[in-house]
XYZ file of C-alpha atoms in Angstrom:
510
model
C -196.773 52.055 55.882
C -194.856 49.289 57.595
C -191.177 49.268 58.539
C -189.136 46.544 60.227
C -186.007 47.187 62.264
C -183.776 44.761 64.149
C -182.785 45.372 67.743
C -181.399 43.287 70.589
C -182.317 42.277 74.121
C -180.811 40.271 76.942
C -182.292 37.297 78.740
C -180.108 36.227 81.635
C -176.645 37.032 80.299
C -177.316 35.957 76.717
C -178.550 38.233 73.977
C -181.250 37.593 71.391
C -182.626 39.440 68.381
C -185.828 41.467 68.669
C -187.665 42.585 65.556
C -189.244 46.020 65.923
C -192.236 46.337 63.580
C -193.690 49.828 63.125
C -197.010 50.393 61.388
C -198.463 53.816 60.492
C -202.206 53.661 59.837
C -204.994 56.134 59.134
C -207.008 57.292 62.121
C -206.764 59.486 65.165
C -203.171 60.032 66.349
C -202.210 57.321 68.824
C -199.098 55.417 69.867
C -199.340 51.871 71.204
C -196.590 49.354 71.922
C -197.304 45.607 72.055
C -195.135 42.565 72.619
C -194.991 42.365 76.441
C -193.292 45.747 77.036
C -192.242 46.610 80.611
C -192.517 50.103 82.111
C -189.438 51.682 80.489
C -190.457 50.296 77.086
C -194.026 51.600 77.363
C -192.700 55.050 78.268
C -190.526 55.127 75.155
C -193.349 56.695 73.113
C -192.950 60.011 74.947
C -189.150 60.007 74.635
C -189.302 59.026 70.970
C -191.866 61.689 70.064
C -189.851 64.487 71.700
C -186.538 63.199 70.293
C -187.893 63.056 66.729
C -189.323 66.602 66.899
C -186.262 68.104 68.609
C -183.984 66.488 66.033
C -185.687 68.461 63.284
C -187.993 65.793 61.842
C -191.760 65.770 61.558
C -193.495 63.291 63.816
C -196.323 61.610 61.847
C -199.868 62.357 63.019
C -201.005 58.792 62.437
C -202.059 55.801 64.434
C -198.709 54.224 65.312
C -198.433 50.601 66.391
C -195.109 49.147 67.480
C -194.747 45.397 67.860
C -191.731 43.856 69.579
C -191.241 40.281 68.419
C -191.025 37.625 69.744
C -194.125 38.765 71.569
C -193.985 35.973 74.163
C -190.800 37.332 75.815
C -190.938 40.302 78.173
C -189.059 43.374 76.965
C -187.434 45.758 79.413
C -185.072 48.704 79.318
C -184.824 51.832 77.202
C -182.693 50.329 74.434
C -185.654 50.184 72.039
C -185.932 53.982 71.790
C -183.550 54.407 68.859
C -184.852 51.468 66.767
C -188.450 52.607 67.332
C -187.610 56.172 66.288
C -185.795 55.003 63.155
C -188.649 52.605 62.403
C -191.182 55.450 62.588
C -189.096 57.648 60.304
C -188.646 54.780 57.842
C -192.385 54.042 57.848
C -193.037 57.774 57.280
C -190.912 57.626 54.127
C -187.873 59.593 55.277
C -185.663 56.746 54.036
C -186.125 53.232 52.708
C -186.548 50.588 55.408
C -184.534 48.209 53.200
C -181.450 50.269 54.118
C -181.781 48.811 57.627
C -181.761 45.183 56.528
C -179.231 43.063 58.440
C -178.644 46.016 60.780
C -179.156 45.788 64.524
C -179.899 48.945 66.508
C -179.983 49.761 70.200
C -179.867 52.943 72.244
C -181.806 55.114 74.657
C -182.965 58.552 73.505
C -183.003 61.755 75.490
C -185.668 64.348 74.743
C -183.274 66.333 72.555
C -182.330 63.307 70.455
C -179.056 62.381 72.150
C -178.322 58.641 72.151
C -177.510 57.379 75.641
C -175.730 54.130 76.589
C -177.629 50.965 77.479
C -176.841 47.773 79.364
C -176.046 44.452 77.708
C -174.611 45.707 74.420
C -171.922 43.001 74.254
C -174.319 40.011 74.458
C -176.642 41.721 71.960
C -173.836 42.142 69.435
C -172.643 38.564 69.963
C -176.183 37.284 69.352
C -176.529 39.478 66.246
C -173.280 38.137 64.791
C -174.481 34.605 65.426
C -177.732 35.373 63.549
C -175.845 36.731 60.537
C -176.468 40.437 61.170
C -173.767 42.387 59.361
C -173.964 45.770 61.107
C -174.947 47.030 64.552
C -175.653 50.665 65.472
C -174.829 51.367 69.119
C -174.567 54.460 71.360
C -171.204 56.218 71.209
C -170.585 55.412 74.906
C -170.941 51.667 74.176
C -168.698 51.735 71.099
C -165.517 50.268 72.617
C -167.484 47.513 74.369
C -169.222 46.446 71.147
C -166.017 46.850 69.140
C -164.345 43.844 70.765
C -166.583 41.527 68.715
C -165.057 40.517 65.407
C -167.030 39.641 62.287
C -169.645 42.391 62.566
C -169.479 46.092 61.686
C -170.007 48.381 64.688
C -171.300 51.896 64.020
C -171.422 54.324 66.955
C -173.757 57.323 66.904
C -174.161 60.202 69.336
C -177.627 61.385 68.262
C -180.745 60.403 66.363
C -179.940 62.929 63.630
C -176.481 61.428 63.180
C -177.995 57.951 62.798
C -180.483 59.190 60.193
C -177.788 60.984 58.185
C -175.627 57.881 58.222
C -178.502 55.666 57.052
C -179.452 58.127 54.295
C -175.843 58.227 53.115
C -175.313 61.900 53.958
C -172.647 61.138 56.570
C -169.924 58.539 56.634
C -169.088 57.027 60.013
C -165.985 54.895 60.350
C -166.808 51.530 61.962
C -165.427 51.018 65.463
C -162.799 48.377 66.098
C -161.352 47.802 69.576
C -157.755 46.607 69.819
C -158.215 43.713 72.237
C -154.476 43.103 72.603
C -153.954 46.733 73.610
C -156.761 46.455 76.169
C -155.113 43.388 77.717
C -151.768 45.199 77.876
C -153.192 48.387 79.344
C -155.697 47.012 81.832
C -154.344 43.549 82.622
C -152.267 44.654 85.616
C -152.906 44.327 89.342
C -151.952 46.930 91.917
C -151.214 44.511 94.767
C -148.569 41.800 95.089
C -147.871 38.790 97.285
C -144.359 40.154 97.838
C -146.016 42.637 100.233
C -147.064 39.777 102.543
C -144.404 39.154 105.183
C -144.277 35.655 106.663
C -147.235 33.248 106.440
C -145.377 30.983 104.021
C -147.643 28.042 104.911
C -150.794 29.983 104.010
C -149.198 31.379 100.849
C -148.261 27.855 99.796
C -151.860 26.764 100.358
C -153.181 29.659 98.274
C -150.762 28.801 95.473
C -152.054 25.220 95.473
C -155.643 26.487 95.488
C -154.923 28.757 92.515
C -153.139 25.989 90.611
C -156.077 23.602 90.888
C -159.025 25.998 91.204
C -159.768 24.728 94.723
C -162.027 26.455 97.251
C -160.207 27.433 100.441
C -161.105 28.479 103.986
C -158.654 30.594 105.999
C -159.126 30.522 109.763
C -157.179 32.532 112.302
C -157.200 35.341 114.839
C -157.657 38.952 113.688
C -154.645 40.601 112.089
C -152.978 37.513 110.673
C -153.339 38.677 107.070
C -156.244 36.509 105.899
C -157.973 39.316 104.014
C -154.691 40.722 102.730
C -153.721 37.384 101.188
C -157.198 36.702 99.824
C -157.224 40.045 97.971
C -153.963 39.079 96.279
C -155.176 35.690 95.075
C -156.335 36.977 91.639
C -152.764 38.166 90.990
C -151.503 34.572 90.839
C -154.380 33.069 88.887
C -153.754 32.346 85.189
C -154.409 35.222 82.817
C -157.887 35.375 81.340
C -158.268 33.990 77.847
C -160.299 36.009 75.347
C -163.178 33.549 75.679
C -163.162 33.875 79.480
C -162.907 37.659 79.201
C -165.985 37.756 76.950
C -167.926 35.486 79.330
C -167.086 37.688 82.295
C -167.730 40.928 80.418
C -171.199 39.715 79.400
C -172.184 39.441 83.064
C -170.878 42.911 83.896
C -172.417 44.401 80.767
C -175.872 43.040 81.617
C -175.725 44.460 85.150
C -174.355 47.842 84.086
C -171.191 47.351 86.162
C -168.721 47.436 83.290
C -166.410 50.448 83.867
C -166.796 53.208 81.280
C -163.085 53.210 80.491
C -162.814 49.429 80.273
C -164.453 47.769 77.238
C -163.442 44.274 78.345
C -162.845 42.574 81.684
C -159.228 41.495 81.305
C -158.397 40.804 84.968
C -160.072 38.134 87.035
C -162.901 39.619 89.105
C -162.680 39.756 92.873
C -166.014 40.069 94.643
C -166.268 40.618 98.388
C -169.923 41.028 99.452
C -170.800 42.130 102.985
C -172.145 39.497 105.341
C -175.560 41.240 105.427
C -176.197 40.269 101.780
C -179.430 38.422 100.948
C -179.653 35.100 99.154
C -180.973 36.884 96.042
C -178.032 39.290 96.165
C -175.572 36.420 96.406
C -177.114 33.951 93.954
C -179.225 36.247 91.802
C -182.937 36.749 91.439
C -185.692 39.288 91.056
C -188.921 39.328 89.075
C -186.789 39.439 85.945
C -183.812 37.396 87.210
C -180.496 39.241 87.394
C -177.009 37.904 88.161
C -175.826 37.799 91.770
C -172.374 37.959 93.329
C -171.543 34.354 92.409
C -172.035 35.243 88.740
C -170.134 38.515 89.057
C -167.252 36.394 90.396
C -167.397 34.105 87.333
C -163.850 33.141 86.268
C -162.564 34.913 89.366
C -162.661 34.909 93.159
C -165.612 35.172 95.539
C -164.296 36.236 98.950
C -166.563 35.820 101.961
C -164.976 37.478 104.978
C -166.291 36.612 108.448
C -167.981 33.524 107.001
C -170.016 32.547 110.114
C -171.609 36.014 110.164
C -173.451 35.306 106.905
C -177.003 34.086 107.358
C -177.201 30.321 107.169
C -179.812 30.269 104.396
C -177.580 32.550 102.315
C -174.608 30.203 102.634
C -176.629 27.080 101.932
C -177.823 28.318 98.532
C -174.177 28.352 97.409
C -173.841 24.585 97.617
C -175.295 23.883 94.165
C -173.312 26.507 92.198
C -170.113 25.430 93.980
C -170.611 21.969 92.505
C -172.078 22.803 89.087
C -170.514 26.149 88.167
C -173.956 27.378 87.071
C -176.912 28.988 88.820
C -180.425 28.395 87.512
C -182.968 30.988 88.669
C -186.524 29.746 88.184
C -189.593 31.946 88.123
C -193.172 31.278 87.086
C -192.617 32.762 83.633
C -189.068 31.655 82.922
C -185.995 29.762 84.094
C -182.619 31.324 83.333
C -179.081 29.958 83.764
C -176.255 32.201 84.963
C -172.558 31.274 84.881
C -170.958 30.844 88.322
C -167.598 29.138 87.939
C -165.675 30.841 90.727
C -163.072 30.127 93.379
C -164.498 30.495 96.872
C -162.104 32.005 99.397
C -163.577 32.322 102.870
C -162.103 33.710 106.074
C -163.234 33.333 109.660
C -162.117 33.808 113.232
C -161.864 30.729 115.470
C -164.416 32.088 117.967
C -166.760 35.069 118.507
C -164.114 37.238 120.179
C -161.562 36.070 117.634
C -158.667 35.187 119.940
C -158.992 31.466 120.540
C -155.449 30.067 120.266
C -153.775 33.495 120.240
C -150.495 33.571 122.168
C -150.768 37.288 122.927
C -154.413 37.655 124.014
C -156.672 35.413 126.011
C -159.954 34.200 124.559
C -163.034 35.402 126.489
C -165.489 32.916 124.934
C -166.985 29.922 126.709
C -166.767 26.476 125.069
C -170.500 26.672 124.340
C -170.083 30.005 122.571
C -167.220 28.651 120.481
C -169.232 25.581 119.552
C -172.301 27.642 118.667
C -170.189 30.015 116.559
C -168.486 27.264 114.592
C -171.713 25.305 114.139
C -173.140 28.154 112.041
C -171.320 26.512 109.152
C -173.043 23.310 108.079
C -171.146 20.110 107.404
C -172.272 19.863 103.746
C -170.997 23.387 103.070
C -167.633 22.773 104.744
C -167.317 19.503 102.859
C -167.453 21.447 99.586
C -164.522 23.648 100.615
C -161.465 21.729 99.475
C -158.794 23.251 101.703
C -159.035 24.317 105.360
C -156.012 26.333 106.416
C -155.123 27.663 109.848
C -153.397 31.051 109.636
C -151.280 31.521 112.795
C -150.543 34.896 114.413
C -147.344 36.611 113.294
C -145.181 38.459 115.810
C -143.810 41.906 114.965
C -140.206 40.732 115.233
C -140.967 37.898 112.806
C -142.275 40.423 110.303
C -139.264 42.704 110.624
C -136.804 39.805 110.251
C -138.688 37.982 107.502
C -137.051 37.663 104.133
C -139.071 38.840 101.122
C -141.256 36.001 99.862
C -142.201 35.052 96.350
C -143.765 37.765 94.243
C -147.103 37.337 92.517
C -145.290 37.022 89.180
C -143.184 34.120 90.456
C -146.177 32.377 91.984
C -148.260 32.940 88.859
C -145.544 31.376 86.685
C -145.719 28.181 88.762
C -149.519 28.238 88.739
C -149.656 28.713 84.967
C -147.244 25.817 84.433
C -149.501 23.581 86.524
C -152.624 24.795 84.713
C -150.975 24.116 81.350
C -150.389 20.538 82.466
C -154.059 20.271 83.416
C -155.294 21.766 80.135
C -153.315 19.116 78.246
C -154.636 16.421 80.564
C -158.287 17.385 80.128
C -158.035 18.323 76.465
C -161.327 17.427 74.823
C -163.139 17.087 78.150
C -166.261 19.232 78.230
C -166.411 21.715 81.096
C -163.224 20.526 82.815
C -160.421 23.077 83.000
C -158.792 22.408 86.379
C -158.263 19.594 88.852
C -161.053 20.824 91.135
C -163.584 20.015 88.387
C -162.605 16.368 87.985
C -165.384 13.792 88.247
C -165.142 10.175 89.402
C -163.921 8.863 86.063
C -161.168 11.489 85.996
C -160.100 10.554 89.514
C -159.784 6.898 88.571
C -157.729 7.778 85.529
C -155.508 10.606 86.755
C -155.235 10.133 90.537
C -153.782 6.671 90.918
C -151.947 6.063 94.219
C -149.241 3.597 95.137
C -149.764 1.193 98.043
C -148.084 3.373 100.674
C -149.946 6.544 99.707
C -153.262 4.710 99.564
C -152.771 3.246 103.059
C -151.893 6.642 104.516
C -154.948 8.247 102.935
C -157.352 5.544 104.136
C -155.979 5.692 107.674
C -156.327 9.477 107.731
C -159.895 9.343 106.461
C -160.862 6.908 109.225
C -159.024 8.782 111.964
C -160.414 12.187 111.003
C -163.901 10.895 110.224
C -163.994 12.491 106.789
C -166.634 11.830 104.133
C -166.298 10.245 100.699
C -166.479 13.744 99.206
C -163.508 14.775 101.374
C -161.638 11.700 100.173
C -162.121 12.754 96.552
C -161.096 16.310 97.322
C -157.867 15.143 98.951
C -157.127 13.208 95.778
C -157.715 16.337 93.700
C -155.453 18.435 95.922
C -152.769 15.717 95.752
C -152.996 15.813 91.958
C -152.531 19.608 92.016
C -149.507 19.411 94.334
C -147.955 16.830 92.009
C -148.607 19.128 89.039
C -146.843 21.995 90.827
C -143.891 19.666 91.392
C -143.922 18.657 87.741
C -144.582 15.029 88.693
C -146.699 12.704 86.568
C -147.301 10.344 89.497
C -148.806 11.220 92.864
C -146.358 10.242 95.605
C -146.614 9.968 99.387
C -145.398 13.557 100.125
C -148.119 14.925 97.843
C -150.819 12.965 99.668
C -149.571 13.821 103.165
C -149.455 17.530 102.345
C -152.974 17.363 100.893
C -154.246 15.717 104.087
C -152.891 18.640 106.110
C -155.316 20.944 104.354
C -158.303 18.946 105.605
C -157.113 17.971 109.078
C -156.832 21.377 110.772
C -160.473 22.321 110.263
C -161.788 18.886 111.196
C -159.980 19.049 114.501
C -161.810 22.226 115.525
C -165.350 21.130 114.709
């Protein structure tokens, strides 16, 4: 007897359909799995056999062959347990295999028949809907995650016996539907606010500009100036995630198993802050079967690198390509997989090894050679890709106590969203361009026209500071963002001069 069951798998962060073919033949009892199964898939035979018996069903004493198609793609994970078990029972005649047509199934089985959650359910369900699958059976713990997808019926089961009873028509299970709007309302709040930051209006202005245009930014200053505090509040002023962005981000977290149990959808922009001891594979992604790294986990959000010069140079250099392209391509001998990596880079660093160069309260103990060696850990090409370089000055205690409350995150976000709305109208119809930081040369020529005075000031500054052509383009992009925040269609001289300030401070130190 032959039975065919549909299941799902994940390659990179995208799902695809796997057909599970189960054949029961005459001969000595045996159980073999083909179709490039990895370790967890090969071990499924023992879990499936125990789960079937402990659920009250007879396990067939036949020669069982399970084929996972397409056979040319490696299969990993324990999500094939449930479809294999149901395929065996269908082939044994417990129910008609036709009742599983246009039905996707995934789930790990415990020895007593309980269905456990698996990674990557969201991309599997999205791929199944795209292929015309009408129903998908998922573990109960993955129900809310799968339920965010419209246009496909999601059935959640807690055990193998429950799945069999539902398929045979002996039990009715109400399809799961997640209220996406309710999820956004309940989980779309942040617990920090820019109103808690006293002083540092210059740095807060720079961060608002960075958020409005999606620009990368480097904060430099002595310890205790609030660099980390402000960086952690940057997601609170970024535009709210759209449903499409939320699904993109959730796919990455679903595939890595980092999606919180109580949160079916990522509705706030991610903030990732890896330690400086991270490897290049941890930052970019990798492994024998490539997995997403921190740059992909920060997709549609913020990647914060504190103590930037402490990161290994080879780790920082591998970021140059995803910073430009918004995508990471991990190549291995067997496959090459793309991972999304459209993030805002926020980096922080001290001006010297001891951290107190330029501090009015403490004297720096570093020699000029040590300062130079410390700052030279950051390569010119990497710094050139960071749009804004901002010096964060020390704040005295009396300045903090006398400071008036600054803008709240809600006020800053309103200005940022207004600027982003202007940009979305400007780039409407442009593929892959959502913010000013993503403009190419043709966009710059069309949307960043300067008058004679502004052009002269910019050219003089480029020559005096010794900046590159890439820096010139980035100043134009920042000028365009500042003009958008001001609600100005044209870029004027004040916009250009302010944009230059965000490149000059860093150039003067290197």
